[in-house]
Each structure stands twice: as C-alpha cells, then as structure tokens.
mmCIF file of C-alpha atoms in Angstrom:
data_model
loop_
_atom_site.group_PDB
_atom_site.id
_atom_site.type_symbol
_atom_site.label_atom_id
_atom_site.label_comp_id
_atom_site.label_asym_id
_atom_site.label_seq_id
_atom_site.Cartn_x
_atom_site.Cartn_y
_atom_site.Cartn_z
ATOM 1 C CA UNK L 1450 159.474 -13.088 114.388
ATOM 2 C CA UNK L 1451 156.539 -14.203 112.250
ATOM 3 C CA UNK L 1452 157.052 -16.639 109.393
ATOM 4 C CA UNK L 1453 155.927 -13.953 106.921
ATOM 5 C CA UNK L 1454 158.441 -11.404 108.241
ATOM 6 C CA UNK L 1455 161.164 -14.040 108.238
ATOM 7 C CA UNK L 1456 160.431 -14.733 104.555
ATOM 8 C CA UNK L 1457 160.679 -11.027 103.710
ATOM 9 C CA UNK L 1458 163.994 -10.679 105.504
ATOM 10 C CA UNK L 1459 165.381 -13.746 103.727
ATOM 11 C CA UNK L 1460 164.458 -12.066 100.457
ATOM 12 C CA UNK L 1461 166.077 -8.791 101.538
ATOM 13 C CA UNK L 1462 169.468 -10.367 102.227
ATOM 14 C CA UNK L 1463 170.343 -10.818 98.538
ATOM 15 C CA UNK L 1464 168.766 -7.425 97.849
ATOM 16 C CA UNK L 1465 171.110 -5.876 100.406
ATOM 17 C CA UNK L 1466 174.045 -7.705 98.845
ATOM 18 C CA UNK L 1467 173.034 -6.487 95.401
ATOM 19 C CA UNK L 1468 172.826 -2.929 96.682
ATOM 20 C CA UNK L 1469 176.305 -3.177 98.191
ATOM 21 C CA UNK L 1470 177.717 -4.627 94.961
ATOM 22 C CA UNK L 1471 176.076 -1.893 92.922
ATOM 23 C CA UNK L 1472 177.498 0.833 95.154
ATOM 24 C CA UNK L 1473 180.945 -0.732 95.110
ATOM 25 C CA UNK L 1474 180.844 -0.873 91.328
ATOM 26 C CA UNK L 1475 179.951 2.815 91.147
ATOM 27 C CA UNK L 1476 182.674 3.977 93.509
ATOM 28 C CA UNK L 1477 186.005 5.034 92.050
ATOM 29 C CA UNK L 1478 188.946 2.908 92.974
ATOM 30 C CA UNK L 1479 190.720 5.470 95.177
ATOM 31 C CA UNK L 1480 192.189 4.934 98.631
ATOM 32 C CA UNK L 1481 189.702 7.398 100.036
ATOM 33 C CA UNK L 1482 186.578 5.927 98.421
ATOM 34 C CA UNK L 1483 187.554 2.319 99.012
ATOM 35 C CA UNK L 1484 187.179 2.762 102.751
ATOM 36 C CA UNK L 1485 183.945 4.743 102.564
ATOM 37 C CA UNK L 1486 180.574 3.018 102.838
ATOM 38 C CA UNK L 1487 177.427 4.789 101.733
ATOM 39 C CA UNK L 1488 175.550 5.772 104.908
ATOM 40 C CA UNK L 1489 172.229 4.861 103.258
ATOM 41 C CA UNK L 1490 173.468 1.302 102.791
ATOM 42 C CA UNK L 1491 174.402 1.135 106.476
ATOM 43 C CA UNK L 1492 170.991 2.497 107.361
ATOM 44 C CA UNK L 1493 169.323 -0.248 105.308
ATOM 45 C CA UNK L 1494 171.379 -2.891 107.100
ATOM 46 C CA UNK L 1495 170.372 -1.374 110.417
ATOM 47 C CA UNK L 1496 166.684 -1.622 109.503
ATOM 48 C CA UNK L 1497 167.238 -5.225 108.427
ATOM 49 C CA UNK L 1498 168.880 -6.098 111.755
ATOM 50 C CA UNK L 1499 165.993 -4.423 113.603
ATOM 51 C CA UNK L 1500 163.508 -6.495 111.540
ATOM 52 C CA UNK L 1501 161.964 -3.351 110.034
ATOM 53 C CA UNK L 1502 161.470 -4.857 106.581
ATOM 54 C CA UNK L 1503 159.405 -1.974 105.172
ATOM 55 C CA UNK L 1504 162.083 0.662 105.771
ATOM 56 C CA UNK L 1505 164.853 -1.686 104.685
ATOM 57 C CA UNK L 1506 163.047 -2.263 101.371
ATOM 58 C CA UNK L 1507 162.686 1.466 100.735
ATOM 59 C CA UNK L 1508 166.386 2.067 101.354
ATOM 60 C CA UNK L 1509 167.724 -0.793 99.243
ATOM 61 C CA UNK L 1510 165.389 -0.140 96.324
ATOM 62 C CA UNK L 1511 166.368 3.524 96.414
ATOM 63 C CA UNK L 1512 170.023 2.542 96.142
ATOM 64 C CA UNK L 1513 169.423 0.267 93.137
ATOM 65 C CA UNK L 1514 169.287 2.103 89.864
ATOM 66 C CA UNK L 1515 166.781 0.568 87.458
ATOM 67 C CA UNK L 1516 168.607 -0.859 84.451
ATOM 68 C CA UNK L 1517 169.005 -4.183 82.679
ATOM 69 C CA UNK L 1518 171.385 -5.398 85.412
ATOM 70 C CA UNK L 1519 168.997 -4.793 88.320
ATOM 71 C CA UNK L 1520 165.567 -5.277 86.736
ATOM 72 C CA UNK L 1521 165.343 -8.911 87.894
ATOM 73 C CA UNK L 1522 165.636 -7.757 91.504
ATOM 74 C CA UNK L 1523 162.900 -5.155 91.043
ATOM 75 C CA UNK L 1524 160.613 -7.675 89.349
ATOM 76 C CA UNK L 1525 161.134 -10.192 92.144
ATOM 77 C CA UNK L 1526 160.470 -7.560 94.787
ATOM 78 C CA UNK L 1527 157.265 -6.452 93.076
ATOM 79 C CA UNK L 1528 156.052 -10.044 92.863
ATOM 80 C CA UNK L 1529 156.829 -10.534 96.554
ATOM 81 C CA UNK L 1530 154.695 -7.520 97.427
ATOM 82 C CA UNK L 1531 151.787 -8.788 95.334
ATOM 83 C CA UNK L 1532 151.922 -12.263 96.877
ATOM 84 C CA UNK L 1533 151.795 -10.696 100.325
ATOM 85 C CA UNK L 1534 148.796 -8.563 99.371
ATOM 86 C CA UNK L 1535 150.697 -5.256 99.189
ATOM 87 C CA UNK L 1536 149.391 -4.506 95.723
ATOM 88 C CA UNK L 1537 149.990 -0.740 95.907
ATOM 89 C CA UNK L 1538 153.713 -1.279 96.367
ATOM 90 C CA UNK L 1539 153.827 -3.857 93.621
ATOM 91 C CA UNK L 1540 152.041 -1.434 91.307
ATOM 92 C CA UNK L 1541 154.555 1.351 92.008
ATOM 93 C CA UNK L 1542 157.533 -0.899 91.313
ATOM 94 C CA UNK L 1543 156.146 -2.348 88.086
ATOM 95 C CA UNK L 1544 154.849 1.029 86.851
ATOM 96 C CA UNK L 1545 158.335 2.425 87.428
ATOM 97 C CA UNK L 1546 159.849 -0.386 85.368
ATOM 98 C CA UNK L 1547 157.416 0.046 82.476
ATOM 99 C CA UNK L 1548 158.163 3.780 82.371
ATOM 100 C CA UNK L 1549 161.918 3.225 81.964
ATOM 101 C CA UNK L 1550 162.953 3.922 78.334
ATOM 102 C CA UNK L 1551 166.327 2.188 78.711
ATOM 103 C CA UNK L 1552 164.982 -1.298 79.453
ATOM 104 C CA UNK L 1553 165.353 -4.052 76.898
ATOM 105 C CA UNK L 1554 162.034 -5.191 75.335
ATOM 106 C CA UNK L 1555 162.133 -8.562 77.094
ATOM 107 C CA UNK L 1556 162.229 -6.865 80.499
ATOM 108 C CA UNK L 1557 159.654 -4.236 79.544
ATOM 109 C CA UNK L 1558 157.259 -6.977 78.442
ATOM 110 C CA UNK L 1559 157.769 -8.888 81.672
ATOM 111 C CA UNK L 1560 157.142 -5.727 83.661
ATOM 112 C CA UNK L 1561 153.972 -5.090 81.627
ATOM 113 C CA UNK L 1562 152.711 -8.576 82.415
ATOM 114 C CA UNK L 1563 153.462 -8.167 86.112
ATOM 115 C CA UNK L 1564 151.724 -4.795 86.082
ATOM 116 C CA UNK L 1565 148.658 -6.398 84.495
ATOM 117 C CA UNK L 1566 148.739 -9.061 87.225
ATOM 118 C CA UNK L 1567 148.877 -6.294 89.850
ATOM 119 C CA UNK L 1568 145.806 -4.639 88.330
ATOM 120 C CA UNK L 1569 144.004 -7.983 88.257
ATOM 121 C CA UNK L 1570 144.811 -8.601 91.915
ATOM 122 C CA UNK L 1571 143.625 -5.080 92.765
ATOM 123 C CA UNK L 1572 140.360 -5.583 90.890
ATOM 124 C CA UNK L 1573 141.118 -2.896 88.299
ATOM 125 C CA UNK L 1574 139.906 -5.168 85.531
ATOM 126 C CA UNK L 1575 139.842 -2.690 82.634
ATOM 127 C CA UNK L 1576 143.531 -1.851 83.028
ATOM 128 C CA UNK L 1577 144.478 -5.489 83.545
ATOM 129 C CA UNK L 1578 142.578 -6.367 80.366
ATOM 130 C CA UNK L 1579 144.385 -3.648 78.437
ATOM 131 C CA UNK L 1580 147.835 -4.841 79.559
ATOM 132 C CA UNK L 1581 147.095 -8.503 78.816
ATOM 133 C CA UNK L 1582 145.507 -7.765 75.434
ATOM 134 C CA UNK L 1583 148.508 -5.718 74.296
ATOM 135 C CA UNK L 1584 150.849 -8.574 75.163
ATOM 136 C CA UNK L 1585 148.563 -11.256 73.711
ATOM 137 C CA UNK L 1586 148.233 -9.360 70.444
ATOM 138 C CA UNK L 1587 152.035 -9.431 70.216
ATOM 139 C CA UNK L 1588 152.012 -13.160 70.891
ATOM 140 C CA UNK L 1589 153.901 -12.652 74.170
ATOM 141 C CA UNK L 1590 153.364 -14.741 77.332
ATOM 142 C CA UNK L 1591 150.238 -16.331 75.830
ATOM 143 C CA UNK L 1592 150.305 -19.099 78.430
ATOM 144 C CA UNK L 1593 149.833 -16.418 81.101
ATOM 145 C CA UNK L 1594 148.059 -13.495 79.447
ATOM 146 C CA UNK L 1595 145.242 -15.574 77.938
ATOM 147 C CA UNK L 1596 144.304 -17.238 81.262
ATOM 148 C CA UNK L 1597 144.470 -13.776 82.821
ATOM 149 C CA UNK L 1598 141.996 -12.468 80.247
ATOM 150 C CA UNK L 1599 139.700 -15.441 80.842
ATOM 151 C CA UNK L 1600 139.753 -14.706 84.574
ATOM 152 C CA UNK L 1601 138.754 -11.114 83.841
ATOM 153 C CA UNK L 1602 135.894 -12.084 81.524
ATOM 154 C CA UNK L 1603 134.625 -14.655 84.017
ATOM 155 C CA UNK L 1604 134.490 -11.980 86.705
ATOM 156 C CA UNK L 1605 132.731 -9.611 84.316
ATOM 157 C CA UNK L 1606 130.422 -12.433 83.151
ATOM 158 C CA UNK L 1607 131.357 -11.620 79.560
ATOM 159 C CA UNK L 1608 130.939 -15.213 78.406
ATOM 160 C CA UNK L 1609 131.290 -14.544 74.679
ATOM 161 C CA UNK L 1610 134.746 -13.037 75.174
ATOM 162 C CA UNK L 1611 135.644 -15.865 77.545
ATOM 163 C CA UNK L 1612 134.766 -18.349 74.806
ATOM 164 C CA UNK L 1613 136.766 -16.392 72.221
ATOM 165 C CA UNK L 1614 139.908 -16.312 74.388
ATOM 166 C CA UNK L 1615 139.484 -19.978 75.333
ATOM 167 C CA UNK L 1616 139.623 -20.835 71.620
ATOM 168 C CA UNK L 1617 142.970 -19.017 71.408
ATOM 169 C CA UNK L 1618 144.274 -20.710 74.555
ATOM 170 C CA UNK L 1619 143.563 -24.294 73.453
ATOM 171 C CA UNK L 1620 146.530 -24.620 71.029
ATOM 172 C CA UNK L 1621 148.793 -22.906 73.560
ATOM 173 C CA UNK L 1622 147.963 -25.377 76.335
ATOM 174 C CA UNK L 1623 147.705 -28.312 73.959
ATOM 175 C CA UNK L 1624 144.437 -29.730 75.290
ATOM 176 C CA UNK L 1625 140.721 -29.157 74.859
ATOM 177 C CA UNK L 1626 138.921 -26.521 76.905
ATOM 178 C CA UNK L 1627 135.495 -27.506 75.566
ATOM 179 C CA UNK L 1628 134.187 -28.795 78.925
ATOM 180 C CA UNK L 1629 134.783 -25.264 80.236
ATOM 181 C CA UNK L 1630 133.415 -23.401 77.208
ATOM 182 C CA UNK L 1631 130.296 -25.581 77.541
ATOM 183 C CA UNK L 1632 129.899 -24.047 80.998
ATOM 184 C CA UNK L 1633 130.121 -20.571 79.459
ATOM 185 C CA UNK L 1634 127.230 -21.421 77.120
ATOM 186 C CA UNK L 1635 125.327 -22.744 80.151
ATOM 187 C CA UNK L 1636 125.928 -19.450 81.938
ATOM 188 C CA UNK L 1637 124.345 -17.641 79.007
ATOM 189 C CA UNK L 1638 121.463 -20.139 79.054
ATOM 190 C CA UNK L 1639 120.989 -19.430 82.779
ATOM 191 C CA UNK L 1640 120.778 -15.712 81.993
ATOM 192 C CA UNK L 1641 118.218 -16.453 79.288
ATOM 193 C CA UNK L 1642 116.182 -18.662 81.634
ATOM 194 C CA UNK L 1643 115.665 -15.731 83.971
ATOM 195 C CA UNK L 1644 114.007 -13.743 81.186
ATOM 196 C CA UNK L 1645 110.351 -14.045 80.219
ATOM 197 C CA UNK L 1646 109.537 -16.007 77.057
ATOM 198 C CA UNK L 1647 113.168 -17.123 76.873
ATOM 199 C CA UNK L 1648 112.770 -20.882 76.378
ATOM 200 C CA UNK L 1649 113.748 -20.840 72.702
ATOM 201 C CA UNK L 1650 116.924 -18.787 73.254
ATOM 202 C CA UNK L 1651 117.873 -20.882 76.256
ATOM 203 C CA UNK L 1652 117.454 -24.161 74.373
ATOM 204 C CA UNK L 1653 119.622 -22.852 71.513
ATOM 205 C CA UNK L 1654 122.403 -22.048 73.961
ATOM 206 C CA UNK L 1655 122.053 -25.449 75.619
ATOM 207 C CA UNK L 1656 122.417 -27.109 72.244
ATOM 208 C CA UNK L 1657 125.649 -25.168 71.734
ATOM 209 C CA UNK L 1658 126.832 -26.294 75.166
ATOM 210 C CA UNK L 1659 126.156 -29.938 74.341
ATOM 211 C CA UNK L 1660 127.908 -29.510 71.005
ATOM 212 C CA UNK L 1661 130.937 -28.308 72.960
ATOM 213 C CA UNK L 1662 130.796 -31.132 75.481
ATOM 214 C CA UNK L 1663 128.147 -33.807 75.145
ATOM 215 C CA UNK L 1664 128.817 -34.992 78.727
ATOM 216 C CA UNK L 1665 127.812 -31.602 80.165
ATOM 217 C CA UNK L 1666 125.445 -32.481 83.030
ATOM 218 C CA UNK L 1667 124.557 -28.873 83.637
ATOM 219 C CA UNK L 1668 123.282 -28.469 80.081
ATOM 220 C CA UNK L 1669 120.921 -31.414 80.508
ATOM 221 C CA UNK L 1670 119.650 -30.107 83.852
ATOM 222 C CA UNK L 1671 118.993 -26.706 82.295
ATOM 223 C CA UNK L 1672 117.291 -28.272 79.302
ATOM 224 C CA UNK L 1673 114.974 -30.176 81.630
ATOM 225 C CA UNK L 1674 114.132 -27.023 83.591
ATOM 226 C CA UNK L 1675 113.381 -25.063 80.418
ATOM 227 C CA UNK L 1676 111.103 -27.817 79.099
ATOM 228 C CA UNK L 1677 109.334 -27.909 82.467
ATOM 229 C CA UNK L 1678 108.885 -24.151 82.297
ATOM 230 C CA UNK L 1679 107.293 -24.574 78.867
ATOM 231 C CA UNK L 1680 105.018 -27.369 80.141
ATOM 232 C CA UNK L 1681 106.696 -30.078 78.039
ATOM 233 C CA UNK L 1682 107.246 -32.598 80.826
ATOM 234 C CA UNK L 1683 107.979 -35.515 78.499
ATOM 235 C CA UNK L 1684 110.858 -33.609 76.894
ATOM 236 C CA UNK L 1685 112.048 -32.638 80.372
ATOM 237 C CA UNK L 1686 112.105 -36.303 81.430
ATOM 238 C CA UNK L 1687 114.181 -37.160 78.354
ATOM 239 C CA UNK L 1688 116.707 -34.433 79.226
ATOM 240 C CA UNK L 1689 116.983 -35.450 82.877
ATOM 241 C CA UNK L 1690 117.436 -39.136 82.075
ATOM 242 C CA UNK L 1691 120.325 -38.293 79.747
ATOM 243 C CA UNK L 1692 122.340 -37.440 82.873
ATOM 244 C CA UNK L 1693 122.395 -41.119 83.860
ATOM 245 C CA UNK L 1694 124.708 -41.710 80.895
ATOM 246 C CA UNK L 1695 126.634 -38.452 81.190
ATOM 247 C CA UNK L 1696 127.655 -38.810 84.826
ATOM 248 C CA UNK L 1697 125.871 -41.169 87.256
ATOM 249 C CA UNK L 1698 127.418 -39.273 90.197
ATOM 250 C CA UNK L 1699 124.703 -36.665 89.606
ATOM 251 C CA UNK L 1700 121.872 -39.207 89.834
ATOM 252 C CA UNK L 1701 120.608 -37.680 93.080
ATOM 253 C CA UNK L 1702 120.143 -34.333 91.292
ATOM 254 C CA UNK L 1703 117.511 -35.667 88.883
ATOM 255 C CA UNK L 1704 115.260 -37.626 91.262
ATOM 256 C CA UNK L 1705 113.149 -34.700 92.470
ATOM 257 C CA UNK L 1706 112.812 -33.168 88.968
ATOM 258 C CA UNK L 1707 111.805 -36.553 87.506
ATOM 259 C CA UNK L 1708 109.274 -37.144 90.252
ATOM 260 C CA UNK L 1709 107.885 -33.674 89.644
ATOM 261 C CA UNK L 1710 107.500 -34.330 85.923
ATOM 262 C CA UNK L 1711 105.840 -37.756 86.339
ATOM 263 C CA UNK L 1712 103.384 -36.319 88.866
ATOM 264 C CA UNK L 1713 102.569 -33.462 86.487
ATOM 265 C CA UNK L 1714 101.739 -36.120 83.884
ATOM 266 C CA UNK L 1715 99.633 -38.046 86.435
ATOM 267 C CA UNK L 1716 101.980 -41.026 86.093
ATOM 268 C CA UNK L 1717 103.018 -41.858 89.676
ATOM 269 C CA UNK L 1718 102.978 -45.601 88.936
ATOM 270 C CA UNK L 1719 105.317 -45.029 85.986
ATOM 271 C CA UNK L 1720 107.609 -43.069 88.292
ATOM 272 C CA UNK L 1721 107.918 -46.028 90.666
ATOM 273 C CA UNK L 1722 108.695 -48.335 87.752
ATOM 274 C CA UNK L 1723 111.283 -45.845 86.548
ATOM 275 C CA UNK L 1724 113.048 -45.955 89.927
ATOM 276 C CA UNK L 1725 112.986 -49.762 89.885
ATOM 277 C CA UNK L 1726 114.619 -49.700 86.461
ATOM 278 C CA UNK L 1727 117.326 -47.287 87.624
ATOM 279 C CA UNK L 1728 118.037 -49.395 90.730
ATOM 280 C CA UNK L 1729 118.971 -52.330 88.475
ATOM 281 C CA UNK L 1730 121.834 -50.308 86.998
ATOM 282 C CA UNK L 1731 122.757 -47.875 89.790
ATOM 283 C CA UNK L 1732 123.076 -48.970 93.410
ATOM 284 C CA UNK L 1733 122.859 -45.445 94.833
ATOM 285 C CA UNK L 1734 121.397 -44.783 98.296
ATOM 286 C CA UNK L 1735 119.381 -41.837 96.999
ATOM 287 C CA UNK L 1736 117.536 -44.189 94.631
ATOM 288 C CA UNK L 1737 116.496 -46.529 97.428
ATOM 289 C CA UNK L 1738 115.410 -43.591 99.567
ATOM 290 C CA UNK L 1739 113.353 -42.232 96.647
ATOM 291 C CA UNK L 1740 111.738 -45.632 96.096
ATOM 292 C CA UNK L 1741 110.746 -45.931 99.764
ATOM 293 C CA UNK L 1742 109.266 -42.422 99.569
ATOM 294 C CA UNK L 1743 107.318 -43.413 96.466
ATOM 295 C CA UNK L 1744 105.889 -46.396 98.348
ATOM 296 C CA UNK L 1745 104.913 -44.139 101.228
ATOM 297 C CA UNK L 1746 103.108 -41.733 98.907
ATOM 298 C CA UNK L 1747 101.151 -44.744 97.649
ATOM 299 C CA UNK L 1748 99.971 -45.465 101.202
ATOM 300 C CA UNK L 1749 102.426 -48.329 101.623
ATOM 301 C CA UNK L 1750 104.208 -47.038 104.699
ATOM 302 C CA UNK L 1751 105.022 -50.441 106.180
ATOM 303 C CA UNK L 1752 106.386 -51.729 102.857
ATOM 304 C CA UNK L 1753 108.451 -48.545 102.524
ATOM 305 C CA UNK L 1754 110.113 -49.077 105.923
ATOM 306 C CA UNK L 1755 110.720 -52.767 105.310
ATOM 307 C CA UNK L 1756 112.289 -52.024 101.917
ATOM 308 C CA UNK L 1757 114.618 -49.302 103.227
ATOM 309 C CA UNK L 1758 115.560 -51.285 106.345
ATOM 310 C CA UNK L 1759 116.480 -54.272 104.171
ATOM 311 C CA UNK L 1760 118.698 -52.078 101.987
ATOM 312 C CA UNK L 1761 120.443 -50.500 104.995
ATOM 313 C CA UNK L 1762 121.315 -53.893 106.443
ATOM 314 C CA UNK L 1763 123.597 -54.501 103.483
ATOM 315 C CA UNK L 1764 124.709 -50.908 102.876
ATOM 316 C CA UNK L 1765 124.616 -48.782 106.068
ATOM 317 C CA UNK L 1766 124.145 -45.101 105.329
ATOM 318 C CA UNK L 1767 123.451 -42.246 107.728
ATOM 319 C CA UNK L 1768 121.221 -40.451 105.244
ATOM 320 C CA UNK L 1769 119.240 -43.647 104.656
ATOM 321 C CA UNK L 1770 118.952 -44.265 108.400
ATOM 322 C CA UNK L 1771 117.546 -40.774 108.893
ATOM 323 C CA UNK L 1772 114.908 -41.380 106.210
ATOM 324 C CA UNK L 1773 114.020 -44.720 107.779
ATOM 325 C CA UNK L 1774 113.382 -43.001 111.115
ATOM 326 C CA UNK L 1775 111.435 -40.285 109.336
ATOM 327 C CA UNK L 1776 109.289 -42.881 107.566
ATOM 328 C CA UNK L 1777 108.494 -44.460 110.932
ATOM 329 C CA UNK L 1778 107.662 -41.033 112.346
ATOM 330 C CA UNK L 1779 105.177 -40.385 109.524
ATOM 331 C CA UNK L 1780 103.588 -43.821 109.656
ATOM 332 C CA UNK L 1781 100.273 -43.954 111.577
ATOM 333 C CA UNK L 1782 101.080 -47.529 112.661
ATOM 334 C CA UNK L 1783 104.475 -46.722 114.145
ATOM 335 C CA UNK L 1784 105.696 -44.517 116.962
ATOM 336 C CA UNK L 1785 109.289 -43.527 117.606
ATOM 337 C CA UNK L 1786 110.506 -43.976 121.156
ATOM 338 C CA UNK L 1787 112.138 -41.036 122.895
ATOM 339 C CA UNK L 1788 115.743 -42.118 122.180
ATOM 340 C CA UNK L 1789 115.032 -42.863 118.514
ATOM 341 C CA UNK L 1790 113.273 -39.522 118.090
ATOM 342 C CA UNK L 1791 116.361 -37.932 119.599
ATOM 343 C CA UNK L 1792 118.568 -39.734 117.060
ATOM 344 C CA UNK L 1793 116.285 -38.654 114.218
ATOM 345 C CA UNK L 1794 116.360 -35.042 115.432
ATOM 346 C CA UNK L 1795 120.161 -35.116 115.727
ATOM 347 C CA UNK L 1796 120.548 -36.515 112.218
ATOM 348 C CA UNK L 1797 118.155 -33.854 110.942
ATOM 349 C CA UNK L 1798 120.403 -31.161 112.421
ATOM 350 C CA UNK L 1799 123.491 -32.815 110.955
ATOM 351 C CA UNK L 1800 121.904 -32.913 107.505
ATOM 352 C CA UNK L 1801 120.952 -29.234 107.782
ATOM 353 C CA UNK L 1802 124.546 -28.335 108.650
ATOM 354 C CA UNK L 1803 126.277 -30.787 106.345
ATOM 355 C CA UNK L 1804 127.945 -30.204 103.016
ATOM 356 C CA UNK L 1805 126.048 -31.556 100.050
ATOM 357 C CA UNK L 1806 128.700 -31.050 97.366
ATOM 358 C CA UNK L 1807 132.438 -31.594 97.278
ATOM 359 C CA UNK L 1808 135.227 -30.198 95.086
ATOM 360 C CA UNK L 1809 137.538 -32.956 93.872
ATOM 361 C CA UNK L 1810 140.322 -30.432 93.269
ATOM 362 C CA UNK L 1811 140.627 -28.513 96.550
ATOM 363 C CA UNK L 1812 138.253 -30.312 98.937
ATOM 364 C CA UNK L 1813 135.807 -27.414 99.315
ATOM 365 C CA UNK L 1814 132.358 -28.451 100.517
ATOM 366 C CA UNK L 1815 129.126 -26.511 100.156
ATOM 367 C CA UNK L 1816 125.370 -26.802 100.238
ATOM 368 C CA UNK L 1817 124.900 -25.309 96.771
ATOM 369 C CA UNK L 1818 125.908 -26.934 93.498
ATOM 370 C CA UNK L 1819 128.519 -24.527 92.125
ATOM 371 C CA UNK L 1820 129.682 -25.454 88.651
ATOM 372 C CA UNK L 1821 132.816 -23.432 89.318
ATOM 373 C CA UNK L 1822 134.331 -24.084 92.745
ATOM 374 C CA UNK L 1823 134.164 -20.860 94.822
ATOM 375 C CA UNK L 1824 137.542 -21.585 96.405
ATOM 376 C CA UNK L 1825 139.875 -22.877 93.675
ATOM 377 C CA UNK L 1826 137.862 -21.554 90.676
ATOM 378 C CA UNK L 1827 138.025 -24.913 88.877
ATOM 379 C CA UNK L 1828 135.124 -25.750 86.604
ATOM 380 C CA UNK L 1829 133.378 -29.150 86.655
ATOM 381 C CA UNK L 1830 135.016 -30.193 89.931
ATOM 382 C CA UNK L 1831 131.949 -30.161 92.247
ATOM 383 C CA UNK L 1832 129.990 -33.398 92.692
ATOM 384 C CA UNK L 1833 127.231 -34.483 95.106
ATOM 385 C CA UNK L 1834 128.247 -36.212 98.327
ATOM 386 C CA UNK L 1835 126.767 -39.642 98.954
ATOM 387 C CA UNK L 1836 126.231 -39.324 102.701
ATOM 388 C CA UNK L 1837 126.289 -36.899 105.612
ATOM 389 C CA UNK L 1838 129.633 -35.125 106.085
ATOM 390 C CA UNK L 1839 129.685 -33.216 109.403
ATOM 391 C CA UNK L 1840 130.660 -29.577 109.060
ATOM 392 C CA UNK L 1841 133.794 -28.336 110.889
ATOM 393 C CA UNK L 1842 132.939 -25.849 113.626
ATOM 394 C CA UNK L 1843 134.800 -23.030 111.880
ATOM 395 C CA UNK L 1844 133.398 -23.678 108.387
ATOM 396 C CA UNK L 1845 130.601 -21.788 106.679
ATOM 397 C CA UNK L 1846 128.927 -23.506 103.730
ATOM 398 C CA UNK L 1847 127.793 -21.607 100.673
#
C-alpha cells in the first residue's frame, strides 16, 4: 500500500463512520429496521477493505446528504482531492455545495472560497478571480482571498492590479508589502525597457519602485541598464554603485556593468582605482578576481597572477583558483602543465554546470537571477552564490 493510498484510507474511516451514523439517524426505531444495514454502506466498507479508495469515496459521499451537519465532511473531502491533484473531483464537490440553497452563509462562503481555490489550481484564472473578488468585496476571508488574487495577477502579469490588491492586503497581514510592490514596478519597467524609445517611461517606473523600497537592488540594476541604453554611462555608474549600499551580496552583479561603463568612457585606469576602493570596504572574491583581470588587460599578467595567488593563500576559493589557472593559461610567459590544465578544464565544467544563485527560503539554485523564486514563488529571496556549488546529477538549473 502506498503512503498516498494509506492517507486516503485513513481519511475515509471517519467518513465511513459518519455515513453509518447518518443512516442510523435516518432509520426508524423499529425492530425490523434496527437490524437492517443499508447494502450501499456495506458495499462502501467492502471497497475500503479492498483498498479501492475511489469507489469507497463515491459510495460514502452518495450516502451523505449535503446539509449543515455534513458540510464539513464534504469540504474536507474536496480539499483532500485538490491536495492530491484530483481537481475535477474537488470542483464537483465544491460546486455541489455552492449550489445548495439550504446551507448557512458561513458554509456557502467557505465552499465558494474552496471552489475559487480549485479553479486557481486548475488554471481557470478568470473564474478563480471572480470567486475571490466576490468574497473580498464582502470582506470575507481577506487573509486568503487577497493572496489568491495576487497570485492570479502575477500569473497574468497584471502588475497594476497586483499592486492594488497588495495595498488592501497590507493592513490585513499587519506588515509592509512594499519590497514586493517595488518588484511589480520593476516588472513594468522591464516591459518598458523592451520597447523602443522607452527610457523615460522605464525611469519613471524605477523611481516609483525606489519610492516603494529604496533598498530595491533590481531597480538600481534596471536604472543602470536604461542609462547605458541612452548612452549616459556616468548616470549608469551612479545607479550601479548605489547597490553597494543597498545590498553588498549583489556586488558581483555590478562588476561587469561597471567595467563596461568605464571602458565606454575610456577610463580603464579609473576602473582599476574603483575596484581598489571597493576592496577596502568589501572583501569579496569577485572583486579580487575582477582586479586581477583588470591588471591582465593592462598587460600586467605576472602582477595579476601574483595578486590573485596572494589573495587565495589567505582565502581559498574554487572560483578564484580557476581564474588563477586561466590567467596562467593566457599569459605568454607561463604554460600550464598537463595535470594543471586538466584541473582548469574540470573547474571550467563545474562552473558551467553550477548554480549561480540561491533561494534563502527553499534552497532552490539556478543559473539565472530570478527575482521571484521559480520553486517557492517568494520575492527577493534569490542571492548570488560566492563560490562553485556542484549541481546534483538529477537537477536541472534554470
């Protein structure tokens, strides 16, 4: 017996008991009826003994009349179906409850919410939205219906509605959702960035994002990209450097953009001085790797290797070791031996197959910076990894 089937049967035991109680209550207290057991009830028990949960469910639910005394059982059964992925069955149960005119309002509202959750699970977003909106407008189950609506609008990429509902949810949850609404403004700025002549609109949206949450790293990255697109590299540098104060964990994300901007301005020497300044305040391996690369680009290959080797003696780092071997490989005065070239090649493969970003909430790792974790759907939980993390053999990075 599988664990899933065992769980279903455990649930069906009280359902069977409830069915028997309901039948006993309906029977008249006569000598003849007291010794008679409904054959359908016996059939349901037989299915339960034979571990045929599907048929047992059909029998027991058929025996239970839907009213205020049995609605809890029907609701629980519908939720069980939805959790197990049997959304069609959950829909039928909850639709049946909603259609019952004799149910008390509290039960009808609960059934409506569960029906909306079924539609959401099934991907029927318009119907789920309708059910949740009707309940939210009545002020019912706001702690559940409003997050449900936000989930719908995120899937539909309707960021304005997501912001509107988030405003309503804040007083319900009792804490600020501005770090998330800032992401919604960034999503709109991303959409604007893909359009031609969109720099002005994108920058307006980024300003709104920073007004929501001034520590929004994504907003600063987008601002830098938009300024680069417009050819204003000095403004781009200012936006990128802001990230050092917002969240130093994202330092590695701004090194390539900053180098790109300084080179566009013809200020390579200023770029090296900028790295030296950052190293004084942030002892991050990516900074030391970037500085050694800057030395190499200035035809100082030997100095680059000596600098990086000195750093790695104090702070060993696989990523730094790979770059040290790569520096030696590119230097005209050095030559990697066969074994060292093999190590460099192996590290290169590991880097290509390694996660670059990590979700602090669920542990998901990926090679793309997702601002909303693809697995747990949390916002602002993905951060860059500091070193190589080998990928499990059964894992696919996105």
